[in-house]
Short mmCIF file of C-alpha atoms in Angstrom, two decimals:
data_model
loop_
_atom_site.label_atom_id
_atom_site.label_comp_id
_atom_site.label_asym_id
_atom_site.label_seq_id
_atom_site.Cartn_x
_atom_site.Cartn_y
_atom_site.Cartn_z
CA MET A 23 0.00 0.00 0.00
CA GLY A 24 2.94 2.38 0.64
CA THR A 25 0.82 5.00 2.44
CA ALA A 26 3.40 6.73 4.65
CA TRP A 27 3.75 9.76 2.37
CA LEU A 28 0.20 9.82 1.01
CA HIS A 29 -2.25 12.65 1.52
CA PRO A 30 -5.22 11.49 3.68
CA ARG A 31 -7.47 11.53 0.59
CA ASP A 32 -5.13 9.20 -1.29
CA GLU A 33 -4.56 6.97 1.72
CA LEU A 34 -8.31 6.50 2.21
CA VAL A 35 -8.77 5.67 -1.47
CA ALA A 36 -5.84 3.21 -1.52
CA THR A 37 -7.13 1.43 1.57
CA MET A 38 -10.71 1.25 0.32
CA GLN A 39 -9.49 -0.13 -3.01
CA ARG A 40 -7.67 -2.88 -1.14
CA ILE A 41 -10.69 -3.69 1.02
CA TYR A 42 -13.01 -3.75 -1.99
CA ARG A 43 -10.64 -5.77 -4.16
CA TYR A 44 -10.54 -8.62 -1.65
CA ARG A 45 -14.34 -8.60 -1.21
CA MET A 46 -14.25 -7.31 2.34
CA THR A 47 -16.91 -4.73 1.55
CA THR A 48 -19.54 -4.01 -1.09
CA THR A 49 -20.23 -1.14 -3.47
CA SER A 50 -22.46 0.61 -0.95
CA GLY A 51 -21.07 -0.71 2.33
CA GLY A 52 -18.43 0.51 4.73
CA ASN A 53 -16.58 3.73 5.45
CA LEU A 54 -13.09 4.84 6.46
CA SER A 55 -11.78 7.94 8.18
CA ILE A 56 -8.61 9.63 9.38
CA LEU A 57 -8.39 12.19 12.19
CA ASP A 58 -6.17 15.08 11.08
CA PRO A 59 -3.79 16.74 13.59
CA ASP A 60 -5.84 19.93 13.21
CA GLY A 61 -8.94 18.10 14.47
CA SER A 62 -10.71 17.77 11.14
CA ILE A 63 -11.87 14.35 9.93
CA TRP A 64 -11.23 13.01 6.43
CA ILE A 65 -13.93 10.46 5.59
CA THR A 66 -15.31 8.49 2.66
CA PRO A 67 -18.52 9.91 1.19
CA SER A 68 -22.11 8.77 1.32
CA ARG A 69 -23.69 7.05 -1.71
CA VAL A 70 -20.53 6.80 -3.83
CA ASP A 71 -19.41 3.51 -5.45
CA LYS A 72 -16.69 2.05 -3.21
CA GLY A 73 -15.22 0.20 -6.19
CA ALA A 74 -14.63 3.43 -8.11
CA LEU A 75 -13.68 5.84 -5.30
CA THR A 76 -11.31 8.71 -6.18
CA ALA A 77 -9.42 11.29 -4.12
CA SER A 78 -11.87 14.00 -5.21
CA ASP A 79 -14.70 12.03 -3.57
CA ILE A 80 -13.20 12.22 -0.07
CA VAL A 81 -14.89 14.63 2.34
CA ARG A 82 -13.24 16.77 5.01
CA VAL A 83 -15.29 17.75 8.06
CA PHE A 84 -13.76 20.54 10.17
CA PRO A 85 -14.15 20.76 13.95
CA ASP A 86 -16.75 23.53 13.52
CA ASP A 87 -18.72 21.16 11.22
CA ARG A 88 -17.85 22.96 7.99
CA ARG A 89 -17.62 20.52 5.04
CA GLU A 90 -15.14 20.41 2.19
CA GLY A 91 -15.88 18.09 -0.73
CA ALA A 92 -18.26 17.27 -3.56
CA HIS A 93 -20.40 14.85 -1.51
CA PRO A 94 -21.92 14.56 1.94
CA PRO A 95 -19.85 12.51 4.39
CA SER A 96 -20.76 8.93 5.18
CA SER A 97 -24.09 8.62 6.96
CA GLU A 98 -22.15 6.93 9.76
CA PHE A 99 -19.94 9.95 10.35
CA PRO A 100 -21.48 10.42 13.83
CA PHE A 101 -19.87 7.30 15.26
CA HIS A 102 -16.48 8.16 13.74
CA ARG A 103 -16.55 11.56 15.42
CA GLU A 104 -17.74 10.10 18.72
CA ILE A 105 -15.02 7.42 18.77
CA TYR A 106 -12.32 10.05 18.19
CA ARG A 107 -13.80 12.14 21.00
CA ARG A 108 -13.85 9.23 23.45
CA ARG A 109 -10.53 7.61 22.45
CA PRO A 110 -7.77 10.20 21.78
CA ASP A 111 -5.28 7.44 20.93
CA ILE A 112 -7.34 6.38 17.89
CA ARG A 113 -6.50 8.37 14.76
CA ALA A 114 -8.10 6.22 12.03
CA ILE A 115 -11.17 4.00 11.69
CA VAL A 116 -12.21 1.16 9.37
CA HIS A 117 -15.86 0.13 9.19
CA ALA A 118 -16.98 -2.60 6.77
CA HIS A 119 -19.10 -5.72 6.40
CA PRO A 120 -16.70 -8.58 5.55
CA GLY A 121 -18.43 -11.95 5.29
CA ALA A 122 -16.85 -13.91 8.15
CA LEU A 123 -17.08 -11.09 10.70
CA VAL A 124 -20.67 -10.40 9.67
CA ALA A 125 -21.37 -14.10 10.26
CA PHE A 126 -20.07 -13.72 13.81
CA SER A 127 -22.05 -10.51 14.28
CA ILE A 128 -25.37 -12.07 13.26
CA CYS A 129 -24.69 -14.94 15.66
CA ARG A 130 -23.67 -12.34 18.25
CA GLN A 131 -20.40 -14.11 18.90
CA LEU A 132 -16.79 -12.92 18.97
CA PRO A 133 -13.97 -14.60 17.01
CA ASP A 134 -11.49 -16.01 19.52
CA THR A 135 -8.14 -14.43 18.71
CA ARG A 136 -6.33 -16.85 21.04
CA VAL A 137 -6.13 -19.38 18.21
CA GLN A 138 -2.94 -17.76 16.86
CA SER A 139 -0.46 -15.61 18.75
CA HIS A 140 0.01 -13.07 15.96
CA VAL A 141 -3.77 -12.59 15.62
CA HIS A 142 -4.05 -11.98 19.36
CA ALA A 143 -1.15 -9.50 19.27
CA VAL A 144 -2.32 -7.57 16.19
CA CYS A 145 -6.03 -7.30 16.94
CA GLY A 146 -5.89 -6.35 20.60
CA ARG A 147 -9.13 -6.45 22.56
CA VAL A 148 -12.25 -7.49 20.62
CA ALA A 149 -15.73 -6.64 21.93
CA LEU A 150 -19.38 -6.67 20.86
CA ALA A 151 -21.59 -3.55 20.69
CA PRO A 152 -25.39 -3.82 21.02
CA TYR A 153 -27.52 -3.30 17.92
CA ALA A 154 -28.74 0.16 16.92
CA CYS A 155 -30.02 1.53 13.60
CA PRO A 156 -27.20 2.44 11.15
CA GLY A 157 -26.47 6.16 10.86
CA THR A 158 -28.10 7.08 14.16
CA GLN A 159 -26.64 8.78 17.20
CA ALA A 160 -27.71 5.74 19.22
CA LEU A 161 -25.38 3.55 17.17
CA GLY A 162 -22.58 6.08 17.58
CA ASP A 163 -23.05 6.08 21.32
CA GLN A 164 -23.06 2.27 21.56
CA ILE A 165 -19.88 1.92 19.49
CA ALA A 166 -18.03 4.78 21.16
CA GLN A 167 -18.92 3.47 24.60
CA THR A 168 -17.47 0.06 23.68
CA PHE A 169 -14.26 1.68 22.43
CA ALA A 170 -14.11 3.85 25.55
CA ALA A 171 -14.15 0.67 27.62
CA GLY A 172 -10.87 -0.35 25.96
CA ALA A 173 -11.82 -2.27 22.81
CA ASP A 174 -9.69 -1.99 19.65
CA CYS A 175 -12.03 -4.02 17.41
CA VAL A 176 -15.80 -3.79 17.86
CA LEU A 177 -18.29 -6.14 16.24
CA LEU A 178 -21.72 -4.59 15.81
CA GLU A 179 -24.63 -6.92 16.45
CA ASN A 180 -26.32 -7.82 13.15
CA HIS A 181 -24.20 -5.33 11.23
CA GLY A 182 -20.42 -5.52 10.73
CA VAL A 183 -17.23 -4.38 12.38
CA VAL A 184 -15.56 -1.11 13.41
CA ILE A 185 -11.82 -1.07 14.05
CA GLY A 186 -9.59 1.73 15.30
CA GLY A 187 -5.86 2.29 15.08
CA ARG A 188 -3.11 4.82 15.69
CA ASP A 189 -3.12 5.32 11.93
CA LEU A 190 -5.00 3.89 8.97
CA ARG A 191 -2.34 1.27 8.35
CA GLU A 192 -2.79 -0.20 11.84
CA ALA A 193 -6.59 -0.05 11.61
CA PHE A 194 -6.54 -1.84 8.25
CA GLN A 195 -4.11 -4.50 9.45
CA ARG A 196 -6.28 -5.22 12.49
CA PHE A 197 -9.33 -5.41 10.22
CA GLU A 198 -7.74 -7.76 7.70
CA THR A 199 -6.19 -9.96 10.38
CA LEU A 200 -9.44 -10.31 12.33
CA GLU A 201 -11.45 -11.13 9.19
CA PHE A 202 -8.88 -13.74 8.11
CA ALA A 203 -8.98 -15.29 11.59
CA ALA A 204 -12.78 -15.34 11.48
CA GLN A 205 -12.72 -17.09 8.10
CA THR A 206 -10.31 -19.69 9.48
CA LEU A 207 -12.37 -20.23 12.62
CA ILE A 208 -15.53 -20.85 10.59
CA ARG A 209 -13.70 -23.45 8.49
CA ALA A 210 -12.14 -25.01 11.58
CA ALA A 211 -15.55 -25.35 13.27
CA THR A 212 -16.57 -27.85 10.58
CA LEU A 213 -13.62 -30.09 11.54
CA GLY A 214 -14.18 -30.37 15.28
CA ALA A 215 -13.39 -28.57 18.51
CA VAL A 216 -11.21 -25.49 18.01
CA LYS A 217 -8.09 -25.32 20.18
CA THR A 218 -6.81 -22.07 21.65
CA LEU A 219 -3.45 -21.10 23.12
CA PRO A 220 -2.89 -20.62 26.86
CA THR A 221 -2.19 -17.13 28.20
CA GLU A 222 1.51 -17.84 28.75
CA ALA A 223 1.95 -18.76 25.08
CA LEU A 224 0.25 -15.58 23.92
CA ALA A 225 2.51 -13.41 26.06
CA VAL A 226 5.70 -14.53 24.26
CA ASP A 227 6.98 -12.43 21.33
CA THR A 228 10.70 -13.18 21.26
CA MET A 229 12.79 -11.55 18.56
CA PRO A 230 16.21 -13.13 17.96
CA ARG A 231 19.14 -10.75 18.13
CA PHE A 232 21.30 -10.24 15.06
CA GLY A 233 24.66 -8.60 14.61
CA GLU A 234 25.42 -6.39 11.60
CA LEU A 235 26.82 -7.62 8.32
CA PRO A 236 29.36 -5.38 6.61
CA ALA A 237 28.08 -3.36 3.66
CA HIS A 238 28.32 -5.14 0.33
CA THR A 239 27.35 -4.66 -3.30
CA PRO A 240 24.76 -7.27 -4.28
CA SER A 241 25.57 -9.45 -7.25
CA ASN A 242 23.18 -9.72 -10.19
CA ASP A 243 22.13 -13.15 -8.90
CA GLU A 244 21.24 -11.65 -5.52
CA LYS A 245 19.30 -8.85 -7.19
CA ASP A 246 17.36 -11.43 -9.19
CA LEU A 247 16.63 -13.44 -6.05
CA ARG A 248 15.35 -10.33 -4.27
CA GLY A 249 12.99 -9.68 -7.15
CA GLN A 250 11.78 -13.29 -7.11
CA ILE A 251 11.01 -13.15 -3.39
CA CYS A 252 8.95 -9.98 -3.84
CA ARG A 253 7.04 -11.35 -6.83
CA PHE A 254 6.11 -14.58 -5.07
CA LEU A 255 5.31 -12.74 -1.84
CA HIS A 256 2.93 -10.35 -3.61
CA ARG A 257 1.43 -13.23 -5.59
CA ALA A 258 0.77 -15.12 -2.35
CA TYR A 259 -0.94 -12.02 -0.94
CA HIS A 260 -3.13 -11.56 -4.02
CA GLN A 261 -4.14 -15.23 -3.83
CA ARG A 262 -4.92 -14.84 -0.11
CA LEU A 263 -2.31 -17.40 0.90
CA LEU A 264 -1.15 -14.84 3.46
CA ILE A 265 -2.17 -11.40 4.68
CA SER A 266 -0.37 -8.14 5.40
CA THR A 267 0.62 -9.05 8.97
CA ALA A 268 1.84 -12.65 8.74
CA GLY A 269 4.10 -14.85 6.63
CA ALA A 270 7.78 -15.01 5.68
CA PHE A 271 9.62 -15.92 2.45
CA SER A 272 13.32 -16.66 2.17
CA ALA A 273 15.79 -17.96 -0.41
CA ARG A 274 19.35 -19.21 -0.01
CA ILE A 275 22.13 -17.20 -1.64
CA ILE A 276 24.99 -19.59 -0.94
CA GLY A 277 26.08 -21.68 2.05
CA ASP A 278 24.55 -20.29 5.25
CA GLU A 279 23.70 -16.94 3.65
CA PHE A 280 20.10 -16.23 2.67
CA LEU A 281 17.61 -13.46 1.96
CA ILE A 282 14.38 -13.09 3.96
CA THR A 283 11.42 -10.76 4.18
CA PRO A 284 11.59 -8.01 6.85
CA ARG A 285 9.82 -7.93 10.20
CA ARG A 286 6.61 -5.97 10.72
CA ARG A 287 6.30 -4.76 7.14
CA ASP A 288 3.10 -4.97 5.14
CA ARG A 289 3.71 -7.96 2.86
CA LEU A 290 2.24 -6.13 -0.12
CA GLU A 291 4.66 -3.22 0.36
CA VAL A 292 7.91 -5.23 0.46
CA GLN A 293 10.33 -4.27 -2.32
CA PRO A 294 13.72 -5.77 -3.30
CA ALA A 295 15.70 -3.19 -1.29
CA GLY A 296 13.72 -4.11 1.84
CA ILE A 297 14.65 -7.80 1.70
CA VAL A 298 17.14 -8.60 4.49
CA ARG A 299 20.39 -10.51 3.96
CA VAL A 300 21.22 -12.93 6.81
CA ARG A 301 24.39 -14.90 7.51
CA SER A 302 24.80 -16.88 10.71
CA ALA A 303 23.68 -14.53 13.50
CA ALA A 304 24.10 -11.29 11.55
CA CYS A 305 21.97 -9.36 9.08
CA THR A 306 22.01 -6.27 6.89
CA ALA A 307 22.88 -3.23 9.00
CA GLY A 308 19.83 -1.07 9.80
CA GLN A 309 17.32 -3.77 8.88
CA GLN A 310 15.38 -6.31 10.91
CA PRO A 311 14.56 -9.73 9.45
CA SER A 312 11.40 -11.71 10.05
CA ARG A 313 11.11 -13.47 13.40
CA ALA A 314 11.27 -16.67 11.36
CA ALA A 315 14.90 -15.95 10.37
CA ARG A 316 16.33 -18.22 13.07
CA LEU A 317 14.05 -21.08 11.98
CA HIS A 318 15.03 -20.60 8.34
CA ALA A 319 18.72 -20.57 9.31
CA GLU A 320 18.23 -23.87 11.17
CA ILE A 321 16.53 -25.47 8.17
CA TYR A 322 19.17 -24.29 5.69
CA ALA A 323 21.94 -25.56 7.98
CA ARG A 324 20.35 -29.03 8.22
CA HIS A 325 19.41 -29.41 4.55
CA PRO A 326 21.88 -28.16 1.91
CA GLU A 327 19.43 -29.14 -0.85
CA ILE A 328 16.78 -26.68 0.36
CA GLY A 329 16.89 -23.36 -1.48
CA ALA A 330 13.69 -21.65 -0.34
CA ILE A 331 11.38 -21.60 2.70
CA ILE A 332 7.91 -20.14 3.30
CA ASN A 333 6.02 -19.59 6.56
CA ALA A 334 2.33 -18.94 5.94
CA GLN A 335 -1.10 -19.20 7.54
CA PRO A 336 -3.58 -19.70 4.68
CA ALA A 337 -7.15 -19.94 5.93
CA HIS A 338 -8.06 -23.48 4.86
CA ALA A 339 -4.79 -25.14 5.92
CA SER A 340 -4.81 -23.15 9.17
CA ALA A 341 -8.24 -24.57 9.99
CA PHE A 342 -6.55 -27.97 10.33
CA CYS A 343 -3.91 -26.35 12.59
CA MET A 344 -6.63 -25.16 14.97
CA THR A 345 -8.21 -28.61 15.39
CA ASP A 346 -7.17 -32.24 15.82
CA ALA A 347 -8.37 -33.14 12.32
CA PRO A 348 -5.59 -34.60 10.12
CA LEU A 349 -4.91 -33.12 6.68
CA SER A 350 -4.78 -36.10 4.31
CA THR A 351 -2.64 -35.83 1.17
CA HIS A 352 -3.90 -39.25 -0.01
CA THR A 353 -6.80 -37.64 -1.84
CA ILE A 354 -5.69 -36.79 -5.37
CA PRO A 355 -2.40 -37.54 -7.18
CA GLU A 356 -1.24 -33.89 -7.18
CA SER A 357 -1.56 -33.62 -3.40
CA TYR A 358 0.52 -36.73 -2.78
CA VAL A 359 3.11 -36.08 -5.51
CA VAL A 360 3.72 -32.44 -4.54
CA LEU A 361 3.33 -32.67 -0.76
CA ASN A 362 4.06 -36.33 0.03
CA ASN A 363 3.03 -36.11 3.69
CA ALA A 364 2.07 -33.01 5.68
CA PRO A 365 2.51 -34.01 9.34
CA LYS A 366 1.10 -31.82 12.09
CA LEU A 367 3.36 -30.84 14.98
CA PRO A 368 2.13 -29.74 18.41
CA PHE A 369 2.26 -26.01 19.12
CA LEU A 370 5.86 -24.84 18.87
CA ARG A 371 7.22 -21.30 18.95
CA ILE A 372 8.90 -20.11 15.77
CA VAL A 373 11.88 -18.63 17.64
CA GLU A 374 12.39 -20.69 20.80
CA ASP A 375 11.54 -24.03 19.15
CA ALA A 376 13.25 -23.41 15.82
CA ALA A 377 15.52 -26.45 16.14
CA ALA A 378 12.61 -28.81 16.86
CA ILE A 379 10.62 -27.53 13.87
CA ALA A 380 13.64 -27.78 11.57
CA ALA A 381 14.24 -31.37 12.70
CA ALA A 382 10.70 -32.35 11.65
CA ILE A 383 11.26 -31.27 8.05
CA THR A 384 12.69 -33.72 5.51
CA PRO A 385 12.71 -32.47 1.90
CA ALA A 386 11.83 -35.87 0.41
CA LYS A 387 9.16 -37.11 2.84
CA SER A 388 7.89 -34.04 4.69
CA PRO A 389 8.53 -30.86 2.68
CA VAL A 390 5.51 -29.32 4.42
CA VAL A 391 4.74 -29.36 8.12
CA LEU A 392 1.76 -27.92 9.93
CA ILE A 393 2.19 -26.48 13.42
CA ALA A 394 -0.79 -26.43 15.77
CA ASN A 395 -2.13 -22.88 16.26
CA GLU A 396 0.65 -21.49 14.10
CA GLY A 397 0.49 -22.40 10.41
CA ALA A 398 2.57 -24.09 7.73
CA VAL A 399 6.28 -24.27 6.99
CA VAL A 400 7.00 -25.17 3.36
CA VAL A 401 10.37 -25.86 1.75
CA GLY A 402 11.65 -26.37 -1.79
CA ARG A 403 14.75 -26.44 -3.92
CA THR A 404 13.61 -23.18 -5.48
CA LEU A 405 11.11 -20.44 -4.67
CA LEU A 406 8.87 -21.75 -7.43
CA GLU A 407 8.83 -25.24 -5.94
CA ALA A 408 8.13 -23.95 -2.42
CA PHE A 409 5.38 -21.63 -3.69
CA ASP A 410 3.78 -24.44 -5.69
CA ARG A 411 3.73 -26.58 -2.56
CA LEU A 412 2.05 -23.79 -0.61
CA GLU A 413 -0.62 -23.45 -3.30
CA VAL A 414 -1.21 -27.21 -3.44
CA LEU A 415 -1.38 -27.38 0.37
CA GLU A 416 -4.10 -24.74 0.50
CA ALA A 417 -5.98 -26.21 -2.48
CA THR A 418 -5.90 -29.65 -0.83
CA ALA A 419 -7.16 -28.24 2.48
CA GLU A 420 -9.95 -26.37 0.70
CA ALA A 421 -11.03 -29.51 -1.19
CA LEU A 422 -11.08 -31.53 2.04
CA LEU A 423 -13.28 -28.93 3.72
CA LEU A 424 -15.61 -28.67 0.72
CA ALA A 425 -15.95 -32.45 0.62
CA ARG A 426 -17.19 -32.77 4.19
CA PRO A 427 -20.90 -31.99 3.51
CA LEU A 428 -20.93 -34.47 0.60
CA GLY A 429 -20.16 -37.62 2.54
CA PRO A 430 -17.26 -39.73 3.83
CA LEU A 431 -13.85 -39.00 2.33
CA VAL A 432 -12.60 -41.79 0.03
CA PRO A 433 -8.78 -41.68 -0.14
CA MET A 434 -6.79 -43.24 -2.94
CA PRO A 435 -6.16 -46.95 -2.33
CA GLU A 436 -2.69 -48.15 -1.34
CA ALA A 437 -2.18 -49.63 -4.82
CA ALA A 438 -2.64 -46.18 -6.34
CA LEU A 439 -0.19 -44.69 -3.86
CA ASP A 440 2.36 -47.41 -4.68
CA GLU A 441 1.99 -46.58 -8.36
CA LEU A 442 2.55 -42.88 -7.70
CA ARG A 443 5.65 -43.69 -5.64
CA ARG A 444 7.02 -45.77 -8.49
CA VAL A 445 6.14 -43.42 -11.36
CA PHE A 446 7.18 -40.19 -9.60
CA LYS A 447 10.03 -41.72 -7.54
CA ILE A 448 8.52 -40.64 -4.21
CA ALA A 449 10.44 -41.70 -1.14
#
């Protein structure tokens, strides 16, 4: 999104385009706002197509209620203003009606963010606000009161969600993360009881320490590898294999030296210059690699044949990570040939338990492992091979979930598996 230097009008448009593109709102639904340092509020307009919004459509409402813009502000402007009044730390708001969170709202339930540590950390406190008619002062009062009580994300009964942040980037990331978690929880509920993490596991956010590598001039091969990482990372985002707040891609340069995506950077914003070079316990001066860097270093050290690694939490595969249900690769030839087996490990921390996770990966037999309440780790000889495995993993998980209402799963017989092992030389 690259919004740091954008005017509020352009930032609101860019964020709404992203929300609309990934079907997290409709043409007529939702509104965004930013509180300006001068006290005025920049907000999306009423009755303007969200899929064709432009900077000239954005409305500015001054503290004295003067309006600047070609349209009236959103009909739900009252609750934006009231939230800003009651919560001075909130400087931007996202309101929309994404499918999974609406499903929770009409059941008057809250998505449990304790299913994944990063979801719990990003989303903060989630609460439910009582129903009131859209656009009314009563709704504004109900929402603002819930925020004033300390909530960061507020589900509205039979309506949608309102999320605040210190800036629009944070509000959007909370919104996207909570919706993705809600999607995963709904899928997981069809598999069995959903498992959550204990409080002590949620409190841990260790970041490994890295020294500084001396400055160097990247070779053409390294430049190419940086570009590949960014292209596959962005492709994974567009295909919803990961979201802006979670997931790491890396590729080996040579020996124990590799490139990895940076920490706490919107995955869709990462560019080649932002990719971090890591060697042993040191990284590019002035940059911070993903928390997964230690895990990736462990895997590269154990397996010289591995050239690329991906950490991701796609919604369908993650549903299996939140339950005891096994993810069977013995369903169609592609799943077995590409993935072989996809064992599930108990909950392990990416940093503290890096060695244990790395030990569970074998390129020939287990190039993909699932980690309870965490996600998937995928390896390959190349970025293309690792990315293909990630796609096949998520496609397999989706097919398994879609098959459940149809009847009992019928896996391929052992004779078919033996044939695949022989034809494709599977270990």
